[in-house]
Amino acid sequence: MLLLSVFLIVPSIYGFWLSLHEFDGINLGAWSGLGQYQAVLADPEFRRSLWHTVVFAIVVVIGKNAVGLALAVLVSAPLKGARLARTLLFLPVTMNVIVVGAFWTFFLSARRFGGLFNEMLNSVGLGMLETSWLSSEQTALVSVAAVEIWRWAGLHMLLFLAGMQVIEPQLYDAGRMDGANAWVRFWHITVPQLGPVLSVSILLALMGAFVRSFDVVWVLTRGGFGTDVVVTHMYNEAFQFSRFGRAAAMGYVLFAIIAIITFTFVLISRRKLRDV
């Protein structure tokens, strides 16, 4: 409780206090009450960054869980080298975000700058798709989301793999006796049995997309080219324009949005699991 108070509760209360004032990072200015929150909600740049965050979250949540589940099914098969594959697929989770950013910036850059992905497209006759993936507003946000999926898919793979290992083998045996093929067994046995794990995985991906997206966005695009999400917008408000009070208000607006989404999701998940 002492550690929680020092590092979580007290800073949260103090941050809310700052959001009610004009604050430049050094001097606590005049009381503004809810004026900071009104300014945030009326700010078109904030609404745009919130929309980018929502799009980013949708792509990332679907991608992490779809790819993680597919990889879990793949490495759970009794194939030679499956254990090594698990280790290799988990490696991106352990990599430093600066290394991830440096690699993917080079990989997705324009061909004239040595971009390997565009070189690959050109070599297989798909040169018409060539673009600077991180420097175009049409592709930058989705490209950053794809890197985020690549980075964390291994963690979600392990979550699903742990859930699959506790499913009773008798359920699959009964499915085979009833003539169910592999796809039917997966859809009607594996997926329902993974319901609790899927809920946790979606919640983790959702929190990561809304709150922990700063590092990957910043190292890849610095929030430019249509990738400015709420957390990068908060950073710019605080450290570029010295509007720490408004940045704090943005943080609490984002907190309120996340709390509503999380509460709704948990409530729906519990009802579905209770019905099952």
mmCIF file of C-alpha atoms in Angstrom:
data_model
loop_
_atom_site.group_PDB
_atom_site.id
_atom_site.type_symbol
_atom_site.label_atom_id
_atom_site.label_comp_id
_atom_site.label_asym_id
_atom_site.label_seq_id
_atom_site.Cartn_x
_atom_site.Cartn_y
_atom_site.Cartn_z
ATOM 1 C CA MET A 1 0.000 0.000 0.000
ATOM 2 C CA LEU A 2 2.916 2.335 0.721
ATOM 3 C CA LEU A 3 4.429 1.715 -2.706
ATOM 4 C CA LEU A 4 1.039 2.118 -4.401
ATOM 5 C CA SER A 5 0.488 5.381 -2.559
ATOM 6 C CA VAL A 6 3.907 6.817 -3.412
ATOM 7 C CA PHE A 7 4.073 5.750 -7.043
ATOM 8 C CA LEU A 8 0.431 5.594 -8.144
ATOM 9 C CA ILE A 9 -2.199 7.169 -5.902
ATOM 10 C CA VAL A 10 -0.404 10.378 -4.906
ATOM 11 C CA PRO A 11 0.862 11.161 -8.450
ATOM 12 C CA SER A 12 -2.622 10.495 -9.845
ATOM 13 C CA ILE A 13 -4.235 12.908 -7.382
ATOM 14 C CA TYR A 14 -1.528 15.513 -7.964
ATOM 15 C CA GLY A 15 -1.861 15.139 -11.736
ATOM 16 C CA PHE A 16 -5.589 15.793 -11.495
ATOM 17 C CA TRP A 17 -4.861 18.874 -9.363
ATOM 18 C CA LEU A 18 -2.470 20.128 -12.049
ATOM 19 C CA SER A 19 -5.109 19.590 -14.724
ATOM 20 C CA LEU A 20 -7.252 22.189 -12.967
ATOM 21 C CA HIS A 21 -4.548 24.850 -13.230
ATOM 22 C CA GLU A 22 -2.423 26.637 -15.773
ATOM 23 C CA PHE A 23 0.956 24.920 -15.376
ATOM 24 C CA ASP A 24 4.087 25.399 -17.496
ATOM 25 C CA GLY A 25 6.118 22.625 -15.895
ATOM 26 C CA ILE A 26 7.740 24.886 -13.307
ATOM 27 C CA ASN A 27 5.271 27.429 -12.007
ATOM 28 C CA LEU A 28 1.754 26.549 -10.933
ATOM 29 C CA GLY A 29 -0.427 29.223 -12.507
ATOM 30 C CA ALA A 30 -3.984 30.397 -12.129
ATOM 31 C CA TRP A 31 -6.894 28.131 -11.268
ATOM 32 C CA SER A 32 -8.836 27.212 -14.391
ATOM 33 C CA GLY A 33 -11.212 24.588 -13.023
ATOM 34 C CA LEU A 34 -12.743 22.548 -15.816
ATOM 35 C CA GLY A 35 -11.540 25.074 -18.373
ATOM 36 C CA GLN A 36 -8.663 22.807 -19.380
ATOM 37 C CA TYR A 37 -11.077 19.959 -20.034
ATOM 38 C CA GLN A 38 -13.345 22.212 -22.091
ATOM 39 C CA ALA A 39 -10.333 23.338 -24.116
ATOM 40 C CA VAL A 40 -9.268 19.724 -24.673
ATOM 41 C CA LEU A 41 -12.710 18.578 -25.837
ATOM 42 C CA ALA A 42 -12.995 21.607 -28.139
ATOM 43 C CA ASP A 43 -9.531 21.080 -29.618
ATOM 44 C CA PRO A 44 -9.800 19.656 -33.176
ATOM 45 C CA GLU A 45 -6.234 18.353 -32.964
ATOM 46 C CA PHE A 46 -7.117 16.335 -29.865
ATOM 47 C CA ARG A 47 -10.221 14.897 -31.553
ATOM 48 C CA ARG A 48 -8.123 13.981 -34.568
ATOM 49 C CA SER A 49 -5.523 12.261 -32.386
ATOM 50 C CA LEU A 50 -8.341 10.444 -30.553
ATOM 51 C CA TRP A 51 -9.695 9.183 -33.882
ATOM 52 C CA HIS A 52 -6.199 7.983 -34.835
ATOM 53 C CA THR A 53 -5.997 6.194 -31.477
ATOM 54 C CA VAL A 54 -9.330 4.450 -32.061
ATOM 55 C CA VAL A 55 -8.322 3.298 -35.566
ATOM 56 C CA PHE A 56 -4.933 2.173 -34.250
ATOM 57 C CA ALA A 57 -6.616 0.268 -31.399
ATOM 58 C CA ILE A 58 -9.064 -1.533 -33.701
ATOM 59 C CA VAL A 59 -6.293 -2.697 -36.044
ATOM 60 C CA VAL A 60 -3.959 -3.679 -33.210
ATOM 61 C CA VAL A 61 -6.535 -5.544 -31.105
ATOM 62 C CA ILE A 62 -7.793 -7.572 -34.066
ATOM 63 C CA GLY A 63 -4.285 -8.146 -35.417
ATOM 64 C CA LYS A 64 -2.635 -9.189 -32.154
ATOM 65 C CA ASN A 65 -5.346 -11.689 -31.304
ATOM 66 C CA ALA A 66 -5.771 -13.099 -34.813
ATOM 67 C CA VAL A 67 -2.028 -13.490 -35.384
ATOM 68 C CA GLY A 68 -1.400 -14.686 -31.823
ATOM 69 C CA LEU A 69 -4.103 -17.359 -32.091
ATOM 70 C CA ALA A 70 -2.874 -18.486 -35.510
ATOM 71 C CA LEU A 71 0.699 -18.779 -34.230
ATOM 72 C CA ALA A 72 -0.474 -20.683 -31.142
ATOM 73 C CA VAL A 73 -2.284 -23.211 -33.330
ATOM 74 C CA LEU A 74 0.800 -23.513 -35.534
ATOM 75 C CA VAL A 75 3.349 -24.098 -32.752
ATOM 76 C CA SER A 76 1.022 -26.440 -30.836
ATOM 77 C CA ALA A 77 1.082 -28.902 -33.727
ATOM 78 C CA PRO A 78 3.349 -31.933 -33.197
ATOM 79 C CA LEU A 79 5.898 -30.715 -35.722
ATOM 80 C CA LYS A 80 9.679 -30.864 -35.597
ATOM 81 C CA GLY A 81 11.162 -27.578 -34.430
ATOM 82 C CA ALA A 82 7.948 -26.297 -32.816
ATOM 83 C CA ARG A 83 9.751 -25.461 -29.563
ATOM 84 C CA LEU A 84 12.401 -23.458 -31.422
ATOM 85 C CA ALA A 85 9.656 -21.686 -33.364
ATOM 86 C CA ARG A 86 8.009 -20.599 -30.097
ATOM 87 C CA THR A 87 11.271 -19.045 -28.933
ATOM 88 C CA LEU A 88 11.896 -17.239 -32.209
ATOM 89 C CA LEU A 89 8.343 -15.919 -32.402
ATOM 90 C CA PHE A 90 8.589 -14.575 -28.856
ATOM 91 C CA LEU A 91 11.903 -12.770 -29.461
ATOM 92 C CA PRO A 92 10.349 -9.488 -30.728
ATOM 93 C CA VAL A 93 8.677 -9.043 -27.329
ATOM 94 C CA THR A 94 12.106 -8.911 -25.669
ATOM 95 C CA MET A 95 13.666 -6.468 -28.155
ATOM 96 C CA ASN A 96 14.372 -2.852 -27.264
ATOM 97 C CA VAL A 97 11.932 -0.462 -28.927
ATOM 98 C CA ILE A 98 14.814 1.641 -30.327
ATOM 99 C CA VAL A 99 16.156 -1.424 -32.137
ATOM 100 C CA VAL A 100 12.657 -2.225 -33.392
ATOM 101 C CA GLY A 101 12.221 1.333 -34.642
ATOM 102 C CA ALA A 102 15.597 1.426 -36.390
ATOM 103 C CA PHE A 103 14.987 -1.869 -38.186
ATOM 104 C CA TRP A 104 11.437 -1.129 -39.339
ATOM 105 C CA THR A 105 12.242 2.441 -40.358
ATOM 106 C CA PHE A 106 14.918 1.068 -42.674
ATOM 107 C CA PHE A 107 12.770 -1.870 -43.814
ATOM 108 C CA LEU A 108 9.737 0.274 -44.729
ATOM 109 C CA SER A 109 11.547 3.276 -46.191
ATOM 110 C CA ALA A 110 11.456 4.211 -49.881
ATOM 111 C CA ARG A 111 13.513 2.059 -52.276
ATOM 112 C CA ARG A 112 15.874 4.927 -53.064
ATOM 113 C CA PHE A 113 16.828 4.891 -49.375
ATOM 114 C CA GLY A 114 17.380 1.127 -49.379
ATOM 115 C CA GLY A 115 13.936 0.082 -48.170
ATOM 116 C CA LEU A 116 13.937 -3.719 -48.213
ATOM 117 C CA PHE A 117 10.168 -4.150 -48.347
ATOM 118 C CA ASN A 118 9.851 -2.047 -51.477
ATOM 119 C CA GLU A 119 12.799 -3.923 -52.987
ATOM 120 C CA MET A 120 10.957 -7.170 -52.343
ATOM 121 C CA LEU A 121 7.761 -5.835 -53.936
ATOM 122 C CA ASN A 122 9.675 -4.670 -56.991
ATOM 123 C CA SER A 123 11.506 -8.004 -57.346
ATOM 124 C CA VAL A 124 8.226 -9.976 -57.525
ATOM 125 C CA GLY A 125 6.606 -7.614 -60.027
ATOM 126 C CA LEU A 126 4.544 -5.594 -57.555
ATOM 127 C CA GLY A 127 6.429 -2.356 -57.992
ATOM 128 C CA MET A 128 3.152 -0.479 -58.466
ATOM 129 C CA LEU A 129 2.528 -0.934 -54.720
ATOM 130 C CA GLU A 130 5.813 0.703 -53.804
ATOM 131 C CA THR A 131 5.560 3.661 -51.435
ATOM 132 C CA SER A 132 7.262 5.166 -48.419
ATOM 133 C CA TRP A 133 5.150 3.307 -45.901
ATOM 134 C CA LEU A 134 5.973 5.461 -42.877
ATOM 135 C CA SER A 135 5.922 8.794 -44.709
ATOM 136 C CA SER A 136 2.474 8.688 -46.281
ATOM 137 C CA GLU A 137 -0.738 9.589 -44.481
ATOM 138 C CA GLN A 138 -2.514 6.790 -46.357
ATOM 139 C CA THR A 139 -0.233 4.055 -45.007
ATOM 140 C CA ALA A 140 1.702 5.347 -41.989
ATOM 141 C CA LEU A 141 -0.854 4.574 -39.255
ATOM 142 C CA VAL A 142 -1.549 1.066 -40.535
ATOM 143 C CA SER A 143 2.198 0.452 -40.932
ATOM 144 C CA VAL A 144 2.858 1.480 -37.340
ATOM 145 C CA ALA A 145 -0.005 -0.784 -36.226
ATOM 146 C CA ALA A 146 1.534 -3.669 -38.194
ATOM 147 C CA VAL A 147 4.864 -3.155 -36.417
ATOM 148 C CA GLU A 148 3.057 -3.118 -33.059
ATOM 149 C CA ILE A 149 1.315 -6.387 -33.977
ATOM 150 C CA TRP A 150 4.639 -7.958 -35.007
ATOM 151 C CA ARG A 151 6.218 -6.808 -31.773
ATOM 152 C CA TRP A 152 3.612 -8.235 -29.377
ATOM 153 C CA ALA A 153 2.065 -11.177 -31.259
ATOM 154 C CA GLY A 154 4.461 -13.555 -29.503
ATOM 155 C CA LEU A 155 3.067 -12.628 -26.096
ATOM 156 C CA HIS A 156 -0.506 -13.275 -27.194
ATOM 157 C CA MET A 157 0.668 -16.526 -28.789
ATOM 158 C CA LEU A 158 1.879 -17.692 -25.377
ATOM 159 C CA LEU A 159 -1.412 -16.719 -23.743
ATOM 160 C CA PHE A 160 -3.414 -18.738 -26.260
ATOM 161 C CA LEU A 161 -0.930 -21.614 -26.135
ATOM 162 C CA ALA A 162 -1.296 -21.835 -22.351
ATOM 163 C CA GLY A 163 -5.078 -21.855 -22.735
ATOM 164 C CA MET A 164 -4.978 -24.571 -25.397
ATOM 165 C CA GLN A 165 -2.822 -26.835 -23.255
ATOM 166 C CA VAL A 166 -5.501 -27.123 -20.560
ATOM 167 C CA ILE A 167 -8.332 -28.058 -22.942
ATOM 168 C CA GLU A 168 -9.446 -31.631 -22.258
ATOM 169 C CA PRO A 169 -8.246 -33.975 -25.064
ATOM 170 C CA GLN A 170 -11.491 -35.944 -24.696
ATOM 171 C CA LEU A 171 -13.356 -33.034 -26.300
ATOM 172 C CA TYR A 172 -11.306 -33.405 -29.476
ATOM 173 C CA ASP A 173 -11.691 -37.194 -29.402
ATOM 174 C CA ALA A 174 -15.459 -36.789 -29.180
ATOM 175 C CA GLY A 175 -15.385 -34.360 -32.093
ATOM 176 C CA ARG A 176 -13.442 -36.801 -34.246
ATOM 177 C CA MET A 177 -15.893 -39.591 -33.405
ATOM 178 C CA ASP A 178 -18.735 -37.306 -34.554
ATOM 179 C CA GLY A 179 -16.926 -36.739 -37.853
ATOM 180 C CA ALA A 180 -15.822 -33.153 -37.211
ATOM 181 C CA ASN A 181 -12.876 -32.059 -39.332
ATOM 182 C CA ALA A 182 -9.965 -29.928 -38.028
ATOM 183 C CA TRP A 183 -11.679 -26.619 -38.819
ATOM 184 C CA VAL A 184 -14.932 -27.623 -37.114
ATOM 185 C CA ARG A 185 -13.021 -28.832 -34.046
ATOM 186 C CA PHE A 186 -11.101 -25.557 -33.901
ATOM 187 C CA TRP A 187 -14.165 -23.349 -34.279
ATOM 188 C CA HIS A 188 -16.531 -25.293 -32.009
ATOM 189 C CA ILE A 189 -14.124 -26.648 -29.381
ATOM 190 C CA THR A 190 -10.898 -24.623 -29.250
ATOM 191 C CA VAL A 191 -12.351 -21.127 -29.630
ATOM 192 C CA PRO A 192 -15.160 -21.529 -27.039
ATOM 193 C CA GLN A 193 -12.759 -23.123 -24.551
ATOM 194 C CA LEU A 194 -10.388 -20.176 -25.011
ATOM 195 C CA GLY A 195 -13.095 -17.678 -24.056
ATOM 196 C CA PRO A 196 -11.523 -16.521 -20.737
ATOM 197 C CA VAL A 197 -8.042 -16.329 -22.282
ATOM 198 C CA LEU A 198 -9.393 -14.430 -25.273
ATOM 199 C CA SER A 199 -10.993 -11.880 -22.949
ATOM 200 C CA VAL A 200 -7.690 -11.290 -21.157
ATOM 201 C CA SER A 201 -5.816 -11.085 -24.458
ATOM 202 C CA ILE A 202 -8.238 -8.538 -25.910
ATOM 203 C CA LEU A 203 -8.070 -6.456 -22.738
ATOM 204 C CA LEU A 204 -4.255 -6.439 -22.779
ATOM 205 C CA ALA A 205 -4.196 -5.481 -26.448
ATOM 206 C CA LEU A 206 -6.764 -2.746 -25.839
ATOM 207 C CA MET A 207 -4.782 -1.237 -22.963
ATOM 208 C CA GLY A 208 -1.594 -1.413 -24.994
ATOM 209 C CA ALA A 209 -3.170 0.315 -27.979
ATOM 210 C CA PHE A 210 -4.567 3.196 -25.936
ATOM 211 C CA VAL A 211 -1.868 3.705 -23.317
ATOM 212 C CA ARG A 212 1.406 2.071 -24.407
ATOM 213 C CA SER A 213 1.428 3.189 -28.023
ATOM 214 C CA PHE A 214 3.750 6.146 -27.454
ATOM 215 C CA ASP A 215 7.072 4.353 -27.839
ATOM 216 C CA VAL A 216 6.417 2.593 -31.147
ATOM 217 C CA VAL A 217 4.715 5.636 -32.705
ATOM 218 C CA TRP A 218 7.464 7.987 -31.562
ATOM 219 C CA VAL A 219 10.427 5.927 -32.778
ATOM 220 C CA LEU A 220 8.814 5.302 -36.177
ATOM 221 C CA THR A 221 7.117 8.580 -37.124
ATOM 222 C CA ARG A 222 7.368 11.038 -34.194
ATOM 223 C CA GLY A 223 3.602 11.305 -34.490
ATOM 224 C CA GLY A 224 3.730 12.708 -38.018
ATOM 225 C CA PHE A 225 2.052 11.641 -41.269
ATOM 226 C CA GLY A 226 -1.324 11.023 -39.652
ATOM 227 C CA THR A 227 -0.031 8.889 -36.766
ATOM 228 C CA ASP A 228 -0.501 11.445 -33.976
ATOM 229 C CA VAL A 229 -2.270 9.475 -31.239
ATOM 230 C CA VAL A 230 -3.454 10.869 -27.908
ATOM 231 C CA VAL A 231 -0.305 9.972 -25.973
ATOM 232 C CA THR A 232 2.005 11.649 -28.519
ATOM 233 C CA HIS A 233 -0.312 14.664 -28.612
ATOM 234 C CA MET A 234 -0.071 14.850 -24.812
ATOM 235 C CA TYR A 235 3.717 14.712 -25.033
ATOM 236 C CA ASN A 236 3.837 17.563 -27.536
ATOM 237 C CA GLU A 237 1.430 19.681 -25.495
ATOM 238 C CA ALA A 238 3.575 19.235 -22.389
ATOM 239 C CA PHE A 239 7.163 19.273 -23.627
ATOM 240 C CA GLN A 240 6.904 21.242 -26.866
ATOM 241 C CA PHE A 241 4.336 23.904 -25.935
ATOM 242 C CA SER A 242 4.801 23.774 -22.104
ATOM 243 C CA ARG A 243 1.066 23.334 -21.531
ATOM 244 C CA PHE A 244 1.375 20.729 -18.797
ATOM 245 C CA GLY A 245 -2.035 21.478 -17.321
ATOM 246 C CA ARG A 246 -3.763 20.808 -20.619
ATOM 247 C CA ALA A 247 -1.662 17.690 -21.183
ATOM 248 C CA ALA A 248 -2.726 16.421 -17.753
ATOM 249 C CA ALA A 249 -6.368 17.070 -18.663
ATOM 250 C CA MET A 250 -5.882 15.054 -21.863
ATOM 251 C CA GLY A 251 -4.539 12.200 -19.773
ATOM 252 C CA TYR A 252 -7.615 12.133 -17.572
ATOM 253 C CA VAL A 253 -9.961 12.379 -20.540
ATOM 254 C CA LEU A 254 -8.165 9.370 -22.026
ATOM 255 C CA PHE A 255 -8.392 7.601 -18.656
ATOM 256 C CA ALA A 256 -12.155 8.159 -18.557
ATOM 257 C CA ILE A 257 -12.551 6.784 -22.105
ATOM 258 C CA ILE A 258 -10.449 3.706 -21.294
ATOM 259 C CA ALA A 259 -12.356 3.106 -18.038
ATOM 260 C CA ILE A 260 -15.705 3.179 -19.858
ATOM 261 C CA ILE A 261 -14.481 0.832 -22.612
ATOM 262 C CA THR A 262 -12.871 -1.551 -20.110
ATOM 263 C CA PHE A 263 -15.884 -1.654 -17.795
ATOM 264 C CA THR A 264 -18.223 -2.306 -20.734
ATOM 265 C CA PHE A 265 -15.982 -5.025 -22.160
ATOM 266 C CA VAL A 266 -15.548 -6.792 -18.805
ATOM 267 C CA LEU A 267 -19.295 -6.652 -18.163
ATOM 268 C CA ILE A 268 -20.112 -8.149 -21.570
ATOM 269 C CA SER A 269 -17.393 -10.811 -21.202
ATOM 270 C CA ARG A 270 -18.683 -11.904 -17.793
ATOM 271 C CA ARG A 271 -22.229 -12.215 -19.099
ATOM 272 C CA LYS A 272 -21.076 -14.319 -22.048
ATOM 273 C CA LEU A 273 -18.945 -16.572 -19.857
ATOM 274 C CA ARG A 274 -21.846 -16.974 -17.440
ATOM 275 C CA ASP A 275 -24.100 -18.004 -20.326
ATOM 276 C CA VAL A 276 -21.522 -20.569 -21.476
#
